[in-house]
mmCIF file of C-alpha atoms and ligand atoms in Angstrom:
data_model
loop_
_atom_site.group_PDB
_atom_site.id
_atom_site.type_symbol
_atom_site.label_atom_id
_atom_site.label_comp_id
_atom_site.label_asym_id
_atom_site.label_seq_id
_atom_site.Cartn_x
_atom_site.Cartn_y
_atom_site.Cartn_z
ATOM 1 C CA UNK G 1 53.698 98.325 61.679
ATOM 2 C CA UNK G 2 51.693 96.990 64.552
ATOM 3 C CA UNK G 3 50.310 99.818 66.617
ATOM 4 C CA UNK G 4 47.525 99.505 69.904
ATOM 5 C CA UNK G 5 46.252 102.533 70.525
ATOM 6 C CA UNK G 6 44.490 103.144 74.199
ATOM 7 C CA UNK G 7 41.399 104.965 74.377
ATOM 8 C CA UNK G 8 40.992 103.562 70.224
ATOM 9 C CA UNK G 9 37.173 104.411 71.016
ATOM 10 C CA UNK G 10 37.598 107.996 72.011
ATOM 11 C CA UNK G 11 37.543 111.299 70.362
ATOM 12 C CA UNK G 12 40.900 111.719 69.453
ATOM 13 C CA UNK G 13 41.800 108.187 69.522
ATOM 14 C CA UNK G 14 39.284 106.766 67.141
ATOM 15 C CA UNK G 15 40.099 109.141 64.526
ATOM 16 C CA UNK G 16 43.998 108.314 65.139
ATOM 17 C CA UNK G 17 43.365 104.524 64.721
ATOM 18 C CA UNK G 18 41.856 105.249 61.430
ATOM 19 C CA UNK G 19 44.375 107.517 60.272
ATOM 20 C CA UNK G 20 46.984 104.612 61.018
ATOM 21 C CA UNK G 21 44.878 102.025 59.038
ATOM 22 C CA UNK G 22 44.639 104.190 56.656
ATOM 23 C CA UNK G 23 48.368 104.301 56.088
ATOM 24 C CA UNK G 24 48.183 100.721 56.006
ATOM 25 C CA UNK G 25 49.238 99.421 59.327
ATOM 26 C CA UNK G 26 47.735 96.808 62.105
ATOM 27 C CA UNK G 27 45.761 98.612 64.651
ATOM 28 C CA UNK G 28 44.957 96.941 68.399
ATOM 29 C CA UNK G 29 42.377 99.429 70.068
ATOM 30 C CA UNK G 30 41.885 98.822 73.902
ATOM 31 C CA UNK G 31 39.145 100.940 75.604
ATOM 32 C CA UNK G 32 37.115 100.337 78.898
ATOM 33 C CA UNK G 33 34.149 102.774 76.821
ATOM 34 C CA UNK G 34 34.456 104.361 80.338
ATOM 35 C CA UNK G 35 33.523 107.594 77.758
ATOM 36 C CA UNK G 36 34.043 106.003 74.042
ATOM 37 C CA UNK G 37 31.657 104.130 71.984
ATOM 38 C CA UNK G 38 32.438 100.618 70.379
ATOM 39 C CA UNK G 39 30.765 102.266 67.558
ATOM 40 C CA UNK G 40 33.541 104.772 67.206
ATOM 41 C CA UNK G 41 36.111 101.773 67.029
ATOM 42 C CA UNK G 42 37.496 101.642 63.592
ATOM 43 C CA UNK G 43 36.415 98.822 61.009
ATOM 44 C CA UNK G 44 39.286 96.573 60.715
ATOM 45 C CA UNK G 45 41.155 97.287 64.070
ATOM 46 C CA UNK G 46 41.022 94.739 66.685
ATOM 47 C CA UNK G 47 39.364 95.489 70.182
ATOM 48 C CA UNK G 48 39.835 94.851 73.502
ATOM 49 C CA UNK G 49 37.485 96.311 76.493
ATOM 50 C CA UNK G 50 39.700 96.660 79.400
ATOM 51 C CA UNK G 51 40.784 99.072 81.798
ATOM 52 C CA UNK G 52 44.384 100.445 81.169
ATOM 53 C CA UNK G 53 44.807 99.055 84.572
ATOM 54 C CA UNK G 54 43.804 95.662 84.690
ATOM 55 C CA UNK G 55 45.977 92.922 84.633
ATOM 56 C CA UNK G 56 44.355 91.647 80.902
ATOM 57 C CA UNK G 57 46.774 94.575 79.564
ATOM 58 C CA UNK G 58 49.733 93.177 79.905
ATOM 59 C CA UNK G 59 47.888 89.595 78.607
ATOM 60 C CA UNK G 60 47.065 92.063 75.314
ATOM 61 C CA UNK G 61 50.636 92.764 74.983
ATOM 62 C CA UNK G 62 52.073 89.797 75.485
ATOM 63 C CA UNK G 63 49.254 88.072 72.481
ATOM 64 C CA UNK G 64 49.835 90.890 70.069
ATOM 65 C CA UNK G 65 53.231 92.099 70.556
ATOM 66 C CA UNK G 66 52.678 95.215 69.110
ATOM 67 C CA UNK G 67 55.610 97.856 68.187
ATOM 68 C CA UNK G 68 54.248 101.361 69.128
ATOM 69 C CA UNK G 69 51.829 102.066 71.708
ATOM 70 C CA UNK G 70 49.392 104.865 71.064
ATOM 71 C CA UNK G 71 48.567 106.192 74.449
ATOM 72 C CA UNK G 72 45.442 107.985 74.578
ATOM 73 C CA UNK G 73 43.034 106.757 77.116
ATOM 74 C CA UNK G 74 43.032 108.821 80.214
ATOM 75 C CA UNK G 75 41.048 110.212 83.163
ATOM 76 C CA UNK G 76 40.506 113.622 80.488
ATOM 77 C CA UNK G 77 38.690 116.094 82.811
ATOM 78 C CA UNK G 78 40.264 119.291 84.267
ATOM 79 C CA UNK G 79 37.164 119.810 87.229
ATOM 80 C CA UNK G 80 37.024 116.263 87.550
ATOM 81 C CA UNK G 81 40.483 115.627 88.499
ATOM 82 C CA UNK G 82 40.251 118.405 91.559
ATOM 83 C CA UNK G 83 37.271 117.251 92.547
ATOM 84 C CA UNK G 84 39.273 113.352 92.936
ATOM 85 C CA UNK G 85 42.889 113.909 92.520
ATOM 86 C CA UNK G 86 43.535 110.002 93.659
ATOM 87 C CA UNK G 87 40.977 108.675 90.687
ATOM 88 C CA UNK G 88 43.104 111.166 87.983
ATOM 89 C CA UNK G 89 46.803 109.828 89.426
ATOM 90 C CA UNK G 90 45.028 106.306 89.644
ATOM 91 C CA UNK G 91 43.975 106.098 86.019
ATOM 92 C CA UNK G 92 46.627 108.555 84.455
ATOM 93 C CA UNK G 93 50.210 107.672 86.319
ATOM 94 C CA UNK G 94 49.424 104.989 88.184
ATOM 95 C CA UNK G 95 47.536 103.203 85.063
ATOM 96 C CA UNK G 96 49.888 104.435 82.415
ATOM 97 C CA UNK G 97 52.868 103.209 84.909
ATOM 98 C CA UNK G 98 51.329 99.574 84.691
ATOM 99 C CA UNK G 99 51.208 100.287 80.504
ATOM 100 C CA UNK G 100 54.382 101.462 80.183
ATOM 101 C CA UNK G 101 56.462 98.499 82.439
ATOM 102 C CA UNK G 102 54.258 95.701 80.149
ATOM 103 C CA UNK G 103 55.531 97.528 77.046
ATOM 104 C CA UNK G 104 59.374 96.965 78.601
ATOM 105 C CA UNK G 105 58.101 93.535 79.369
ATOM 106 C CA UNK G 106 56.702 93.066 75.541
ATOM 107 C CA UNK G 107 59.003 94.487 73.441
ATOM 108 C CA UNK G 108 57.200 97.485 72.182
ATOM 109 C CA UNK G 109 60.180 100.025 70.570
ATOM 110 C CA UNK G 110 58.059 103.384 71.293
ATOM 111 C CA UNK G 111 55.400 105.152 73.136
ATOM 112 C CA UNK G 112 53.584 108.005 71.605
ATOM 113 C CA UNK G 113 51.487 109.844 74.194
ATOM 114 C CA UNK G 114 48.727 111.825 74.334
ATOM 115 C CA UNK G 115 49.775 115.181 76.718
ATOM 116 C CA UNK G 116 49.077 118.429 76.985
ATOM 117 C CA UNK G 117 50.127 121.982 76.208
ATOM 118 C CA UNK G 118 46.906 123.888 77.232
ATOM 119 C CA UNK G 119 46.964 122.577 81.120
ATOM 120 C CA UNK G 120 50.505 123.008 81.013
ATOM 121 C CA UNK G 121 50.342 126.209 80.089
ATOM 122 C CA UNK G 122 53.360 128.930 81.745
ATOM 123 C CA UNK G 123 51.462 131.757 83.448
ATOM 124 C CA UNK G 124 55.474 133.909 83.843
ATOM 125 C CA UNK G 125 56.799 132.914 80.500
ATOM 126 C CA UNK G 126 56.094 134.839 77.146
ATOM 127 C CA UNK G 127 53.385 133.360 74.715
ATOM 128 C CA UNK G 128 53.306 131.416 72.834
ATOM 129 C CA UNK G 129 54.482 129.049 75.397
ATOM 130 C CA UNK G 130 57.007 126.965 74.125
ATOM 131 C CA UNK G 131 57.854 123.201 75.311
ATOM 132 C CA UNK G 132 60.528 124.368 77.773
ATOM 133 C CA UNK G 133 58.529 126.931 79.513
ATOM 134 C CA UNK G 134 57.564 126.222 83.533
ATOM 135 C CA UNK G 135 54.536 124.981 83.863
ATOM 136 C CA UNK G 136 51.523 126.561 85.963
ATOM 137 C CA UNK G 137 50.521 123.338 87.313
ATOM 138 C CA UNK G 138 46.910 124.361 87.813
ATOM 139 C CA UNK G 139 45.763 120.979 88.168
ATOM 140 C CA UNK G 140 45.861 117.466 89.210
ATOM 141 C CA UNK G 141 45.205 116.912 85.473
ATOM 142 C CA UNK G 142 48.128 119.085 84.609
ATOM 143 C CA UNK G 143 50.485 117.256 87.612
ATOM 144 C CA UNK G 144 49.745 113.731 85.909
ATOM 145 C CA UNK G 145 50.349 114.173 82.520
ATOM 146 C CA UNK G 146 53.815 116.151 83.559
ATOM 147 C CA UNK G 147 54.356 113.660 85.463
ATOM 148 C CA UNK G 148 53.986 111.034 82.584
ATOM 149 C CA UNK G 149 56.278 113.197 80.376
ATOM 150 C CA UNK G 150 59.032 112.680 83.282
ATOM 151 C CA UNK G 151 58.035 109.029 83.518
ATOM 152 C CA UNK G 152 58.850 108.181 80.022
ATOM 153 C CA UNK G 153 62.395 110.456 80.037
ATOM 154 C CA UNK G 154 63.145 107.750 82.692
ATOM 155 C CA UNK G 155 61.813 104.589 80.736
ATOM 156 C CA UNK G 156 63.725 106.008 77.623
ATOM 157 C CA UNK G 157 67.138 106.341 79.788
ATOM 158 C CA UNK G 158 66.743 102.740 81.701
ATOM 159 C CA UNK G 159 64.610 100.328 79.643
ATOM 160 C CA UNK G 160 65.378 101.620 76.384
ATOM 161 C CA UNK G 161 61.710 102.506 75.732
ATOM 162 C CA UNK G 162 61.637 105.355 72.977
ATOM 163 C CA UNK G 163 58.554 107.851 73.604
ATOM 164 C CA UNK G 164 57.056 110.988 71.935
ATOM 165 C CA UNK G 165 55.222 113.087 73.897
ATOM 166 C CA UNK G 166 52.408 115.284 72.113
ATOM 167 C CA UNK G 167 51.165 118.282 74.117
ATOM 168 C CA UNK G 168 47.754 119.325 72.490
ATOM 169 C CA UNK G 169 46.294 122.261 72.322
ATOM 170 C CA UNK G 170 42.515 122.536 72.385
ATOM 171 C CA UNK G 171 41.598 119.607 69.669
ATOM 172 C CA UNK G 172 38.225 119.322 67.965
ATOM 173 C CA UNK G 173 36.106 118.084 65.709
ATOM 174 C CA UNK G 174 33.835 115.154 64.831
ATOM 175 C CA UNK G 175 32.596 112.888 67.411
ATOM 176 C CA UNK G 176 33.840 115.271 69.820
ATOM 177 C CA UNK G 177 31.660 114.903 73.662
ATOM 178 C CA UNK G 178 31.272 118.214 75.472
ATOM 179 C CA UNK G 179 33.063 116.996 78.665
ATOM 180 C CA UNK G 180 36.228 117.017 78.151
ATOM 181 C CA UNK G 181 39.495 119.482 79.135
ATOM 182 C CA UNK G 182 38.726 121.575 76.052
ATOM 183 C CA UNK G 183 34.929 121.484 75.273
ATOM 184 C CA UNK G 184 33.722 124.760 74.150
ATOM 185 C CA UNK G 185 33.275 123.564 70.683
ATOM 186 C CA UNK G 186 30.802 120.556 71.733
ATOM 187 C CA UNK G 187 29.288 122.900 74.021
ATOM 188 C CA UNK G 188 28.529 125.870 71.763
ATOM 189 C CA UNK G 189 27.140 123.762 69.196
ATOM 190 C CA UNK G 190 24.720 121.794 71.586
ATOM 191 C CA UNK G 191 23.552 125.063 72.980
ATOM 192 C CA UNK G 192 23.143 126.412 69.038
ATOM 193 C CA UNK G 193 21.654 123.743 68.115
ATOM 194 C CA UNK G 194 18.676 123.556 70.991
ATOM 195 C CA UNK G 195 18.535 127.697 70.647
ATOM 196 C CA UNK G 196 20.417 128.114 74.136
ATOM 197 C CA UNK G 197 22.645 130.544 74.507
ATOM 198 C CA UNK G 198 25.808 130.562 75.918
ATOM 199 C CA UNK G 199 28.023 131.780 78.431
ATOM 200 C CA UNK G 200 31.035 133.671 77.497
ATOM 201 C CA UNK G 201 33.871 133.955 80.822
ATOM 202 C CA UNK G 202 35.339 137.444 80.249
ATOM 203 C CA UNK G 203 36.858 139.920 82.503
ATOM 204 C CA UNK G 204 36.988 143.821 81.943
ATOM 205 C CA UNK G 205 40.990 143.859 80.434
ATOM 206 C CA UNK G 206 39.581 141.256 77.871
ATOM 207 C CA UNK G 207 35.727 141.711 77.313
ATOM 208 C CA UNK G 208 36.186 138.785 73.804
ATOM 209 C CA UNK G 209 36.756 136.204 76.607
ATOM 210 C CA UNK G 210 40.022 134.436 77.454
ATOM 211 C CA UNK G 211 42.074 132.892 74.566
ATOM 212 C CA UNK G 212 42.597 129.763 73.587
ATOM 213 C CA UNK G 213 44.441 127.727 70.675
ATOM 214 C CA UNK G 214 42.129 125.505 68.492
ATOM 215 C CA UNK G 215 43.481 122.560 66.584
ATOM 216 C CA UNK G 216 41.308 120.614 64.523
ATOM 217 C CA UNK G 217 41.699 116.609 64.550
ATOM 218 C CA UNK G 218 42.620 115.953 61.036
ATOM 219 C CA UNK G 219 45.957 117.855 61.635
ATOM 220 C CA UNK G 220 46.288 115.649 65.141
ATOM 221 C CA UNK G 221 46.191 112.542 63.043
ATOM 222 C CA UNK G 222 48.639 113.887 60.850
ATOM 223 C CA UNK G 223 51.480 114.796 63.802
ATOM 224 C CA UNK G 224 50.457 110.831 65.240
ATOM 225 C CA UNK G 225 51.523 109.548 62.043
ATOM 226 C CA UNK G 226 54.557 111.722 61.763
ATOM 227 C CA UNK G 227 55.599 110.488 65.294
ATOM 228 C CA UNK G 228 55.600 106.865 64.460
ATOM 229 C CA UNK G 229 59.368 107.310 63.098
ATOM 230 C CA UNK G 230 60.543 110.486 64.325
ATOM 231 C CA UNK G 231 63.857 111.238 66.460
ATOM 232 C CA UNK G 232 62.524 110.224 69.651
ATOM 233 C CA UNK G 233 62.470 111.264 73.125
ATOM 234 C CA UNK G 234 60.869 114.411 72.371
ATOM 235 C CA UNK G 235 57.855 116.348 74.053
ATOM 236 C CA UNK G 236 56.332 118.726 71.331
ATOM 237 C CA UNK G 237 53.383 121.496 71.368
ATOM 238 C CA UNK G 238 50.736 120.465 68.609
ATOM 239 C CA UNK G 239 48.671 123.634 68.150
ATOM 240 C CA UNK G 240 47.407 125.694 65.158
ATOM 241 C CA UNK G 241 49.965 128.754 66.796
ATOM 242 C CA UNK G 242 46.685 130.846 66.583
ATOM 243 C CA UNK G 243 45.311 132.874 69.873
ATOM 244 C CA UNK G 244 41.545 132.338 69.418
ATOM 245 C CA UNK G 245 39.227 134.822 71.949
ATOM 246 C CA UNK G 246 36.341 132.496 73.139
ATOM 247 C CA UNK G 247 34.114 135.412 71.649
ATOM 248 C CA UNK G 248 35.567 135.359 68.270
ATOM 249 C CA UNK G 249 35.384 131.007 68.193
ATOM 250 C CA UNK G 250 31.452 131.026 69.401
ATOM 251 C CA UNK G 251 31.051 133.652 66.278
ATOM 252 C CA UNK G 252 33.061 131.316 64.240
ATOM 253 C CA UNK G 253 30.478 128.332 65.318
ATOM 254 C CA UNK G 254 27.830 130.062 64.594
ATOM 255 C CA UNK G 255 28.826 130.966 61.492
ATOM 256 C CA UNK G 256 29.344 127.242 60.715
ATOM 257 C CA UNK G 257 26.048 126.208 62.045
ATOM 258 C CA UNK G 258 23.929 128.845 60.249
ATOM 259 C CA UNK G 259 22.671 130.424 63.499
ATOM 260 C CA UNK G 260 23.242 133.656 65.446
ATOM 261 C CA UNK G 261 22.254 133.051 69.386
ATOM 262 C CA UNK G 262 23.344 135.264 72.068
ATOM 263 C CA UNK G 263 26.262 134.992 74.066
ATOM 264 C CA UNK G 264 25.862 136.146 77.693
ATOM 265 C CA UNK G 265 28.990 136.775 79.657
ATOM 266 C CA UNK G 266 29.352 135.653 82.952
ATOM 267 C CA UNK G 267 33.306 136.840 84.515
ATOM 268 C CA UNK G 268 36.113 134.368 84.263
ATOM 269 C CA UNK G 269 36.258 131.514 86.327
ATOM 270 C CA UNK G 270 38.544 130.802 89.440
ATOM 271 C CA UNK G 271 41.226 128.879 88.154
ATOM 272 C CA UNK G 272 41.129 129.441 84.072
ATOM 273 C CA UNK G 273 44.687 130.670 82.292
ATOM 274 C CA UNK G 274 43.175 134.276 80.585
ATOM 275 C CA UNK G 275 45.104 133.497 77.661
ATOM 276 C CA UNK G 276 47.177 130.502 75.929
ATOM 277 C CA UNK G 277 48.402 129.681 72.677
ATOM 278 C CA UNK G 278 51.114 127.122 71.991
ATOM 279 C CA UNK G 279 54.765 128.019 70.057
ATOM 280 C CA UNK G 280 54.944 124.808 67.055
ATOM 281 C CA UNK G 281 57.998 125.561 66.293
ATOM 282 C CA UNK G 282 59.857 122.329 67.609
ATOM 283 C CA UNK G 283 57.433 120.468 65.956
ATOM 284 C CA UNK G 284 57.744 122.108 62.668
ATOM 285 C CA UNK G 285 61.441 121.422 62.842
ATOM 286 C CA UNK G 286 61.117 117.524 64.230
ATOM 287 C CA UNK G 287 58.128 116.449 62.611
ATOM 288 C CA UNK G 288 57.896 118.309 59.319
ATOM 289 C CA UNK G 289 54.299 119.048 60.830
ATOM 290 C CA UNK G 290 51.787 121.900 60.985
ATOM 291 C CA UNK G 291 48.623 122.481 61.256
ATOM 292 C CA UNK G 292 47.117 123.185 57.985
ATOM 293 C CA UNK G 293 43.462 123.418 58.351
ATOM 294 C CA UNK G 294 41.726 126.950 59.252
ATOM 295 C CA UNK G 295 39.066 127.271 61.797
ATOM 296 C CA UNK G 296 36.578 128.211 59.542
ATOM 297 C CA UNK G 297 36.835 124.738 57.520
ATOM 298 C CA UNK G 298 37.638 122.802 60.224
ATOM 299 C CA UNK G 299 34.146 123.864 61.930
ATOM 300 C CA UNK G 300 32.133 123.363 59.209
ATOM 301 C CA UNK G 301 33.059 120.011 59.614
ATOM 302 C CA UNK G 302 32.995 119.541 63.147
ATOM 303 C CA UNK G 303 28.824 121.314 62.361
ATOM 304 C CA UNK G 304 28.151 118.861 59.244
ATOM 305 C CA UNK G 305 28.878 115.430 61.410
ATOM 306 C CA UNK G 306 27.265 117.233 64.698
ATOM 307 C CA UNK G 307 23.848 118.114 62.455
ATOM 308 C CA UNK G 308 23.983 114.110 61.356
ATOM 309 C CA UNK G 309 24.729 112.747 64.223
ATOM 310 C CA UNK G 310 21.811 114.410 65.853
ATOM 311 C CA UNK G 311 19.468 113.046 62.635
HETATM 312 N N1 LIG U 401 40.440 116.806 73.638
HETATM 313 C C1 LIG U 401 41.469 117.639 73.802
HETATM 314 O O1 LIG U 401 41.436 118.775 73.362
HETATM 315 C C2 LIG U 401 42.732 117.164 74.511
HETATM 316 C C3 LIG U 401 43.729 118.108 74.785
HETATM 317 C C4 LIG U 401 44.894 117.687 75.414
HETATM 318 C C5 LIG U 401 45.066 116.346 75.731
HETATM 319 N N2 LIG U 401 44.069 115.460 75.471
HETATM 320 C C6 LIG U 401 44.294 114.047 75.819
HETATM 321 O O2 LIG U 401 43.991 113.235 74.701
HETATM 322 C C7 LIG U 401 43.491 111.972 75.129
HETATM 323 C C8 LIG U 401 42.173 111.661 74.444
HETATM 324 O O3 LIG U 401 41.216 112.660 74.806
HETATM 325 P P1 LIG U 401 39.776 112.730 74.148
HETATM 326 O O4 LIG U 401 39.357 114.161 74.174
HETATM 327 O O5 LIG U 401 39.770 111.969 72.890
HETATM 328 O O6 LIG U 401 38.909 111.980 75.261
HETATM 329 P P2 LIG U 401 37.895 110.734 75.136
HETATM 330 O O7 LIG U 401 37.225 110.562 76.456
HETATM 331 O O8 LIG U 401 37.021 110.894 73.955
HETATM 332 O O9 LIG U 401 38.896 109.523 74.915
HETATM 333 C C9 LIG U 401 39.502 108.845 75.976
HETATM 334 C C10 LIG U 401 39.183 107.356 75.832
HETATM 335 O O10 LIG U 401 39.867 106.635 76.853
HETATM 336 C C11 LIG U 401 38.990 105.668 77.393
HETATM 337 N N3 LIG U 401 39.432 105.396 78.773
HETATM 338 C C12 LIG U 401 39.366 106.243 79.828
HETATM 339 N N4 LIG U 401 39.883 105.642 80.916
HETATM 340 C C13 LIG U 401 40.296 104.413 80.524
HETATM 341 C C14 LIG U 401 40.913 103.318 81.205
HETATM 342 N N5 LIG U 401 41.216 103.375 82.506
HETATM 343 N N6 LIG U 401 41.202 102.194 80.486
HETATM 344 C C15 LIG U 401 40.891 102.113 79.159
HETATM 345 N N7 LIG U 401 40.298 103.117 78.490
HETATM 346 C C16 LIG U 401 40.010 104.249 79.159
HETATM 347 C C17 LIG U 401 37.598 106.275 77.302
HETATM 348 O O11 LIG U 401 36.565 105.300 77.270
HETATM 349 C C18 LIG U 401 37.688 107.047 75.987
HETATM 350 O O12 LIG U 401 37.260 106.261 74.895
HETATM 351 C C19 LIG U 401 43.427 112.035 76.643
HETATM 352 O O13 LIG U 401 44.604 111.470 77.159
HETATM 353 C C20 LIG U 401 43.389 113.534 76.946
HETATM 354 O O14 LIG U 401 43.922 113.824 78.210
HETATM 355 C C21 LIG U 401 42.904 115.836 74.873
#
């Protein structure tokens, strides 16, 4: 199969175009390196710098006709997108709008995109939150990539355009940059690894720090790979179903760094969901998918390739 996956030269993205060649199939990677690295860009994929919303992407489509589009370049950043809600709806509907009407255009059979369950987290309904759940809508981050979702239910229903919509969790591990919507393991290890230490956002009712779900990239790859030929039109929570305290994950870094540095709590921050973990269930059933690799492991990864990438 012929896949282009945006944002090839990202975090997540990188490690998905790999996991696709891998499997044997023809990868297209188009990044602006707005935030990714050429160097990140799989050997053996093709590559295209260019802005999601330029005009060359619909030129990219039309040369290499590709089947599935891999959708995970985006404007990433929670802070970032209230601080300039017109740059995050420029780059993440209005941009993905442009993608998604050249894929009609180009023949491309399905879209698999990169959303997200922790911003769209339900603050009324019971956790785990489950796909179905309202959303809190905390964000212009959180408005655009709901707003996507609802996007492709429409492209599905009038242009035929089959789409799978993969609400992360909070992914990490190699090559990971601590800027993104869910950087606390970049962050703790940076601050580990120059002896700072770190702030833990806590409030009296939950002194271990507000929860989170952590999902580590290898199992990511696997649930992109999974999508390529499952039923479509689906939106599905990819998560590890775990409800991590931010206390008990710093421990957990520094346990996979081999070293102990304070943690100095600061109270919660205006704005941050207390607690959020993500139901899998749908995604067990759909996708045959879950994640499979425990914290512990997946961090002493995440510390091996952060101790040789400083080197
Ligand atoms: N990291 C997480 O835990 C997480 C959680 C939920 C959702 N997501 C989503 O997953 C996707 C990938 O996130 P990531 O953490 O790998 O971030 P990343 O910044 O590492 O990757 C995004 C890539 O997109 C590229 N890009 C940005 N704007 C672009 C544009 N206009 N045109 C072309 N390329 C552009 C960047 O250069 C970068 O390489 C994003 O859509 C993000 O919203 C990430």
């Amino acid at each position: 199969m012929k896949i282009l996956v945006t944002g090839g030269a990202g975090f997540i993205g990188s490690h998905v175009a790999e996991a696709y060649l891998r499997e044997g199939h023809e990868v297209v990677v188009v990044d602006d390196l707005s935030a990714g690295k050429r160097e990140q860009v799989p050997e053996g994929a093709a590559f295209y710098r260019l802005d999601i919303r330029s005009d060359g992407m619909d030129t990219v489509l039309e040369r290499e006709r590709p089947q599935v589009v891999n959708h995970h370049a985006a404007q990433k950043s929670v802070p970032r997108s209230v601080r300039d809600p017109l740059l995050d709806s420029d780059v993440n509907i209005a941009g993905t709008l442009k993608l998604l009407n050249g894929c009609v255009r180009h023949g491309v059979n399905r879209v698999i995109f990169a959303s997200t369950g922790g911003a769209l987290a339900s603050v009324t309904a019971a956790l785990p939150t489950r796909e179905d759940a309202p959303p809190a809508m905390l964000s212009p981050y959180a408005v655009s990539k709901y707003a996507v979702e609802q996007y492709l239910r429409l492209y599905r229903q009038n242009a035929g355009l089959d789409f799978v919509a993969l609400r992360y969790a909070n992914v990490y591990g190699p090559r990971q940059a601590p800027d993104g919507e869910c950087g606390a393991v970049p962050i703790f290890m940076g601050n580990a690894a120059a002896g700072r230490p770190s702030l833990l956002y806590s409030s009296p009712d939950m002194p271990n720090g507000m929860t989170r779900d952590y999902v580590y990239i290898r199992d990511v790859c696997r649930a992109n790979l999974a999508a390529l030929d499952c039923a479509g039109g689906q939106v599905l929570n990819i998560g590890s179903g775990r409800e991590v305290p931010i206390g008990e994950l710093y421990e957990a870094v520094c346990e996979a760094m081999e070293r102990h540095l304070p943690l100095v709590s600061a109270g919660m921050r205006a704005g941050d969901l207390k607690r959020s973990v993500l139901d899998c269930t749908r995604a067990a059933e759909l996708l045959h998918w879950r994640a499979e690799t425990p914290l512990p492991e997946g961090l002493k990864e995440t510390a091996a390739w952060f101790a040789s990438s400083a080197s």
